[in-house]
Amino acid sequence: MEVLAGLAQGFGIALEPMNLFWCFVGVFFGTVVGVLPGLGPSATVALLLPLTLQMNPTAGIIMMSGIYYGAKYGGSTTSILLNVPGESSSVVTCLDGFEMARKGRAGPALGIAAISSFIAGTVGVVLLMLIAPPIAEFALRFGPPEYFALMALGLSMVVLLAGRSMIKALLSMFAGLWLATIGIDLFTDIARYTFDRIELMDGVNFVVVAIGTFAVGEVLANLGARSSGQNFTVPKGLRNLMPNWQDMKDCRFAFFNGSLVGFFVGVLPGAGSTIASFVSYGIEKAVSRHPERFGTGAVEGVAAPEAANNSETGGALVPLLTLGIPGSGTTAILLAALILWGLKPGPLLIQDHPQMFWGLVASMYIGNLMLLVLNLPLVPVFAQILRLPGYVLYPVILGVSIVGVYSVDQRLMDVWLVGGFGLLGYAMRRLDYPSAPLILGLVLGDLMENAVRQSLMMSNGDISILYSRPLAATMLLFTAAILAGPMFRQFNSWRLKATEQEA
Amino acid sequence: MKIRTAGLVAAILVSAGVADAPAQGFTPDRTIEFMVHSGPGAGNDVFARSVQGVLEKLKAVPQNIQVLNKTGGGGLVAMSYLAEKKADTHLVAVFTSIWFVNPQIRKQAKITMDDLTPIARLVLEPAVMAVRADSPFKTTKDFLDAAKQNPGKMKQSGGSLASRDNSYRFLLMKNTGADWQFISMKSGGERVAALLGGHVDMMIMEPAEALEQIRAGKVRVLATLMNKRLPSMPKVATLKEQGFDVPEVPQARGFVGPPAMPANVRAYWEGVFTKMYKSSEWQGFLKDNLYEDGFLIGPGLNKFVADYTATMRGILKEAGLKLVR
């Protein structure tokens, strides 16, 4: 009852013309920066921070959150069309999204991305509204050993991302783990693999590696194939540009899975939407009745990660609003904004400023609807990009990639690196090494190393801390089950072969 | 009006002992850049944008201000960039404590604060020592005694080894003979979550973070780590009052210019920041963030730069970091 009253009050606030206007401004800018690779929501929110100081805090947080979740919608566009991940959280979307585009299904891919973003974004808000305080308390039970187990669970997804060869997938993942060690070590302050270059002291930017191996590698591979002219087919007619009923049915579980995984991972400070998208993709493939279709353009492979990275926003707002703890780069800026507005973020924020909280929640329902209405009509427009012949499209991809990586930190070094990782991506393609495990290793490596070292410092070197706590142990058991899966299947196929021969 | 501003600047310059440097003769004629060493949204980026907001509101500068993010190498990229822009009169940068610390521990660093032109110190960030509200430790002594009896068993969450959190740990350990673990965590959010979740025993917090947690009954503050009690927490005693003679480790933020900045340009910027400092908007910003007013310009600032470099040098050495210069 309390929730309904709060929500009614919230809609009253969010539907005020000025707040509605700022909500639209936020989601619109969010979509734009999401589409542009490199420029992320945290940079945009920071740029607008001085502007919001003149605004009323409720309007300010409505707009800034709009940018945050709006960017997640736009992020999938370049992943699907150009194989250029627009945000770090949409790398996984490339895997099946770009394959769908290649098969002439760019429209349905973009459509399902928008629909699943809408569903998950809304589920994220519902969960934020209903269970924020208890779930935040639960998240606090995650200490370093639990993070280690979560990262191990994430890394185990490698067996699901592997193509034909498990060994090649593992090699690719270990290369990613090694890349994650580059930079100044947090615990000893020692530089690792930096070759005395200041640019490498903060490590290799994840976006650089992802854009290099995915987009630049793809372009190089196509140049090698000497294919000229039209590469993609774009079917005519609005009907073929939207997901059909079968697509929607195939994605039912993906919507659900992505929404929940995204929200729960989002609640954990420091975990992030990239991990959420990998985990939900892995779960989707693991439970699928036809896992072999993943990586070749399965519509669920787009729906699950896109759902995850959108409901993550709702999750990430939980520790911020209920505990005053920022869990991600963007929520850290929102925290700073709340302080600048004089709102005193902390555990009592919602109690002290219910109108701000409920106004925000209501505006997120409205904002998600706006995003759906804004994005669906754009699908046929964006899909036309693929009509460009190869000799135009590939230079465009290269240009977008270079501008994208440069815009992250304005460093020329990153442009050289993206070229280098492009060559690596090309070589991996030619030698049939999957590049997704490389990204997985790079994303999780840093977090996992930190977690294991923090845990061992906590226990004075006693390794049992990693598996003696119940939550951590449960996650490690799941990890073991996932890792054992392929071996079991292998054994089963041998057994089947053996029985066939006997028969 | 103009006379009054000039008079004000002159008064400050007189008190600073450089009365012969006139404030006239320099007015920005293009976009001004505020450089920060981290990406959008980090603490000092938000700080720069807040200063930008206040100056724009006061119309204290005749041109637009733009924040320029030069990330990398924990501030080293930004310091090198500033050093290269020797003659640039429209570029100033936010300095923080790592501008003093990193050049001493990174051999890649080519520039130190001595090479640059400090303009104004604006804030000092206070710190307090906090434990969970249900912790058995009621005083600093309780915690330190426990850490002494169980060496290496107590845990503190914090940033890097070169951070202030760790400096205080070393100073306290040296002073009392206690010994506890320092668990480095990347983001402030993770550090607070580790404390609230009971994964660590103690944390050094900023009062702005701590106050709300105290109000919600989640955190207890054991001591103020500054030399004086904080106006926001008048009941919390300082370390000295509790019998621990540990020097204050200040954490300062302010603005610094390129090397060999002309005296009239430096005077212009000193005037701008002085005007801001006197405004109610700025005082409100300090209050909302619970920062200590650290306004300092002129020779006082030069002395601070020298003293602070020396203090940090001693602490870093104590903390076991290798000094490179």
PDB file of C-alpha atoms in Angstrom, chain B residues 45-178:
ATOM      1  CA  ASP B  45      36.823  16.327 -11.869  1.00  0.00           C
ATOM      2  CA  VAL B  46      33.672  17.009  -9.886  1.00  0.00           C
ATOM      3  CA  PHE B  47      35.668  19.500  -7.839  1.00  0.00           C
ATOM      4  CA  ALA B  48      36.820  21.341 -10.982  1.00  0.00           C
ATOM      5  CA  ARG B  49      33.285  21.429 -12.340  1.00  0.00           C
ATOM      6  CA  SER B  50      31.955  22.727  -9.040  1.00  0.00           C
ATOM      7  CA  VAL B  51      34.531  25.548  -9.077  1.00  0.00           C
ATOM      8  CA  GLN B  52      33.553  26.180 -12.687  1.00  0.00           C
ATOM      9  CA  GLY B  53      29.898  26.363 -11.640  1.00  0.00           C
ATOM     10  CA  VAL B  54      30.611  28.832  -8.822  1.00  0.00           C
ATOM     11  CA  LEU B  55      32.846  31.070 -10.971  1.00  0.00           C
ATOM     12  CA  GLU B  56      30.253  31.151 -13.745  1.00  0.00           C
ATOM     13  CA  LYS B  57      27.528  32.033 -11.297  1.00  0.00           C
ATOM     14  CA  LEU B  58      29.665  34.853  -9.876  1.00  0.00           C
ATOM     15  CA  LYS B  59      30.695  35.913 -13.386  1.00  0.00           C
ATOM     16  CA  ALA B  60      34.219  36.063 -11.975  1.00  0.00           C
ATOM     17  CA  VAL B  61      35.917  35.418 -15.288  1.00  0.00           C
ATOM     18  CA  PRO B  62      35.023  37.073 -18.606  1.00  0.00           C
ATOM     19  CA  GLN B  63      35.380  33.893 -20.685  1.00  0.00           C
ATOM     20  CA  ASN B  64      33.941  30.389 -20.752  1.00  0.00           C
ATOM     21  CA  ILE B  65      35.584  27.697 -18.679  1.00  0.00           C
ATOM     22  CA  GLN B  66      36.099  24.226 -20.004  1.00  0.00           C
ATOM     23  CA  VAL B  67      37.242  21.193 -18.024  1.00  0.00           C
ATOM     24  CA  LEU B  68      40.030  19.265 -19.731  1.00  0.00           C
ATOM     25  CA  ASN B  69      40.592  15.661 -18.671  1.00  0.00           C
ATOM     26  CA  LYS B  70      44.181  14.463 -19.077  1.00  0.00           C
ATOM     27  CA  THR B  71      44.147  11.025 -17.559  1.00  0.00           C
ATOM     28  CA  GLY B  72      46.907   8.531 -17.100  1.00  0.00           C
ATOM     29  CA  GLY B  73      49.768   7.548 -14.873  1.00  0.00           C
ATOM     30  CA  GLY B  74      48.092   8.761 -11.690  1.00  0.00           C
ATOM     31  CA  GLY B  75      48.456  12.420 -12.613  1.00  0.00           C
ATOM     32  CA  LEU B  76      51.823  12.148 -14.378  1.00  0.00           C
ATOM     33  CA  VAL B  77      50.304  12.695 -17.825  1.00  0.00           C
ATOM     34  CA  ALA B  78      48.561  15.830 -16.615  1.00  0.00           C
ATOM     35  CA  MET B  79      51.702  17.159 -14.916  1.00  0.00           C
ATOM     36  CA  SER B  80      53.773  16.646 -18.067  1.00  0.00           C
ATOM     37  CA  TYR B  81      51.103  18.312 -20.164  1.00  0.00           C
ATOM     38  CA  LEU B  82      51.045  21.330 -17.871  1.00  0.00           C
ATOM     39  CA  ALA B  83      54.849  21.559 -17.973  1.00  0.00           C
ATOM     40  CA  GLU B  84      54.778  21.545 -21.791  1.00  0.00           C
ATOM     41  CA  LYS B  85      52.323  24.461 -21.821  1.00  0.00           C
ATOM     42  CA  LYS B  86      54.864  26.835 -20.357  1.00  0.00           C
ATOM     43  CA  ALA B  87      53.581  30.030 -21.940  1.00  0.00           C
ATOM     44  CA  ASP B  88      49.873  29.185 -21.767  1.00  0.00           C
ATOM     45  CA  THR B  89      48.084  31.835 -19.706  1.00  0.00           C
ATOM     46  CA  HIS B  90      44.632  30.284 -20.104  1.00  0.00           C
ATOM     47  CA  LEU B  91      45.387  26.896 -18.602  1.00  0.00           C
ATOM     48  CA  VAL B  92      45.352  26.043 -14.922  1.00  0.00           C
ATOM     49  CA  ALA B  93      45.081  22.628 -13.302  1.00  0.00           C
ATOM     50  CA  VAL B  94      43.568  21.150 -10.169  1.00  0.00           C
ATOM     51  CA  PHE B  95      46.270  19.717  -7.947  1.00  0.00           C
ATOM     52  CA  THR B  96      45.589  17.073  -5.347  1.00  0.00           C
ATOM     53  CA  SER B  97      47.823  15.210  -2.954  1.00  0.00           C
ATOM     54  CA  ILE B  98      48.977  12.730  -5.579  1.00  0.00           C
ATOM     55  CA  TRP B  99      50.692  15.607  -7.397  1.00  0.00           C
ATOM     56  CA  PHE B 100      53.035  15.658  -4.432  1.00  0.00           C
ATOM     57  CA  VAL B 101      53.205  11.914  -3.873  1.00  0.00           C
ATOM     58  CA  ASN B 102      53.555  10.287  -7.287  1.00  0.00           C
ATOM     59  CA  PRO B 103      56.612  12.205  -8.557  1.00  0.00           C
ATOM     60  CA  GLN B 104      58.452  10.876  -5.519  1.00  0.00           C
ATOM     61  CA  ILE B 105      57.647   7.222  -6.091  1.00  0.00           C
ATOM     62  CA  ARG B 106      57.429   6.903  -9.901  1.00  0.00           C
ATOM     63  CA  LYS B 107      60.631   6.978 -11.853  1.00  0.00           C
ATOM     64  CA  GLN B 108      58.646   7.802 -15.002  1.00  0.00           C
ATOM     65  CA  ALA B 109      57.815  11.205 -13.548  1.00  0.00           C
ATOM     66  CA  LYS B 110      59.757  14.084 -15.040  1.00  0.00           C
ATOM     67  CA  ILE B 111      57.893  16.945 -13.398  1.00  0.00           C
ATOM     68  CA  THR B 112      57.417  17.777  -9.725  1.00  0.00           C
ATOM     69  CA  MET B 113      55.362  20.471  -8.011  1.00  0.00           C
ATOM     70  CA  ASP B 114      58.547  22.546  -7.773  1.00  0.00           C
ATOM     71  CA  ASP B 115      58.568  22.924 -11.559  1.00  0.00           C
ATOM     72  CA  LEU B 116      55.044  24.356 -11.657  1.00  0.00           C
ATOM     73  CA  THR B 117      53.413  27.561 -10.405  1.00  0.00           C
ATOM     74  CA  PRO B 118      51.073  26.984  -7.445  1.00  0.00           C
ATOM     75  CA  ILE B 119      48.248  29.532  -7.479  1.00  0.00           C
ATOM     76  CA  ALA B 120      45.850  28.802  -4.648  1.00  0.00           C
ATOM     77  CA  ARG B 121      45.080  26.103  -2.157  1.00  0.00           C
ATOM     78  CA  LEU B 122      41.312  25.971  -1.778  1.00  0.00           C
ATOM     79  CA  VAL B 123      40.231  23.099   0.428  1.00  0.00           C
ATOM     80  CA  LEU B 124      41.580  20.700   2.982  1.00  0.00           C
ATOM     81  CA  GLU B 125      39.795  17.395   3.207  1.00  0.00           C
ATOM     82  CA  PRO B 126      39.411  16.239   6.803  1.00  0.00           C
ATOM     83  CA  ALA B 127      39.397  12.579   7.750  1.00  0.00           C
ATOM     84  CA  VAL B 128      37.986  10.492  10.573  1.00  0.00           C
ATOM     85  CA  MET B 129      38.550   6.955  11.762  1.00  0.00           C
ATOM     86  CA  ALA B 130      35.359   4.886  11.601  1.00  0.00           C
ATOM     87  CA  VAL B 131      34.175   1.437  12.641  1.00  0.00           C
ATOM     88  CA  ARG B 132      30.828  -0.313  12.252  1.00  0.00           C
ATOM     89  CA  ALA B 133      28.250   0.807  14.805  1.00  0.00           C
ATOM     90  CA  ASP B 134      28.111  -2.667  16.389  1.00  0.00           C
ATOM     91  CA  SER B 135      31.883  -2.957  16.615  1.00  0.00           C
ATOM     92  CA  PRO B 136      33.349  -3.769  20.060  1.00  0.00           C
ATOM     93  CA  PHE B 137      35.769  -0.854  19.681  1.00  0.00           C
ATOM     94  CA  LYS B 138      34.466   2.246  21.422  1.00  0.00           C
ATOM     95  CA  THR B 139      37.664   4.303  21.369  1.00  0.00           C
ATOM     96  CA  THR B 140      40.795   4.529  19.286  1.00  0.00           C
ATOM     97  CA  LYS B 141      42.639   2.842  22.137  1.00  0.00           C
ATOM     98  CA  ASP B 142      40.270  -0.184  21.999  1.00  0.00           C
ATOM     99  CA  PHE B 143      41.051  -0.707  18.355  1.00  0.00           C
ATOM    100  CA  LEU B 144      44.792  -0.180  18.710  1.00  0.00           C
ATOM    101  CA  ASP B 145      44.993  -2.478  21.749  1.00  0.00           C
ATOM    102  CA  ALA B 146      43.194  -5.218  19.861  1.00  0.00           C
ATOM    103  CA  ALA B 147      45.509  -4.730  16.908  1.00  0.00           C
ATOM    104  CA  LYS B 148      48.479  -4.971  19.241  1.00  0.00           C
ATOM    105  CA  GLN B 149      47.280  -8.166  20.901  1.00  0.00           C
ATOM    106  CA  ASN B 150      46.443  -9.845  17.593  1.00  0.00           C
ATOM    107  CA  PRO B 151      49.106  -8.635  15.177  1.00  0.00           C
ATOM    108  CA  GLY B 152      47.981  -8.795  11.548  1.00  0.00           C
ATOM    109  CA  LYS B 153      44.430  -9.884  12.428  1.00  0.00           C
ATOM    110  CA  MET B 154      42.573  -6.576  12.280  1.00  0.00           C
ATOM    111  CA  LYS B 155      41.739  -5.194   8.861  1.00  0.00           C
ATOM    112  CA  GLN B 156      41.390  -1.733   7.398  1.00  0.00           C
ATOM    113  CA  SER B 157      39.923  -1.040   3.950  1.00  0.00           C
ATOM    114  CA  GLY B 158      41.529   1.723   1.959  1.00  0.00           C
ATOM    115  CA  GLY B 159      43.047   2.859  -1.311  1.00  0.00           C
ATOM    116  CA  SER B 160      46.581   2.385  -2.577  1.00  0.00           C
ATOM    117  CA  LEU B 161      49.753   2.125  -0.500  1.00  0.00           C
ATOM    118  CA  ALA B 162      50.533   5.760  -1.249  1.00  0.00           C
ATOM    119  CA  SER B 163      47.115   6.938  -0.052  1.00  0.00           C
ATOM    120  CA  ARG B 164      46.527   8.949   3.076  1.00  0.00           C
ATOM    121  CA  ASP B 165      44.662   6.024   4.667  1.00  0.00           C
ATOM    122  CA  ASN B 166      47.833   3.987   4.594  1.00  0.00           C
ATOM    123  CA  SER B 167      49.968   6.906   5.774  1.00  0.00           C
ATOM    124  CA  TYR B 168      47.858   7.168   8.910  1.00  0.00           C
ATOM    125  CA  ARG B 169      48.081   3.427   9.412  1.00  0.00           C
ATOM    126  CA  PHE B 170      51.864   3.554   9.342  1.00  0.00           C
ATOM    127  CA  LEU B 171      52.049   6.554  11.633  1.00  0.00           C
ATOM    128  CA  LEU B 172      49.718   4.884  14.152  1.00  0.00           C
ATOM    129  CA  MET B 173      51.500   1.544  13.949  1.00  0.00           C
ATOM    130  CA  LYS B 174      54.849   3.235  14.536  1.00  0.00           C
ATOM    131  CA  ASN B 175      53.471   5.261  17.429  1.00  0.00           C
ATOM    132  CA  THR B 176      51.818   2.355  19.250  1.00  0.00           C
ATOM    133  CA  GLY B 177      53.505  -0.842  18.102  1.00  0.00           C
ATOM    134  CA  ALA B 178      50.170  -2.193  16.846  1.00  0.00           C
TER     135      ALA B 178
END
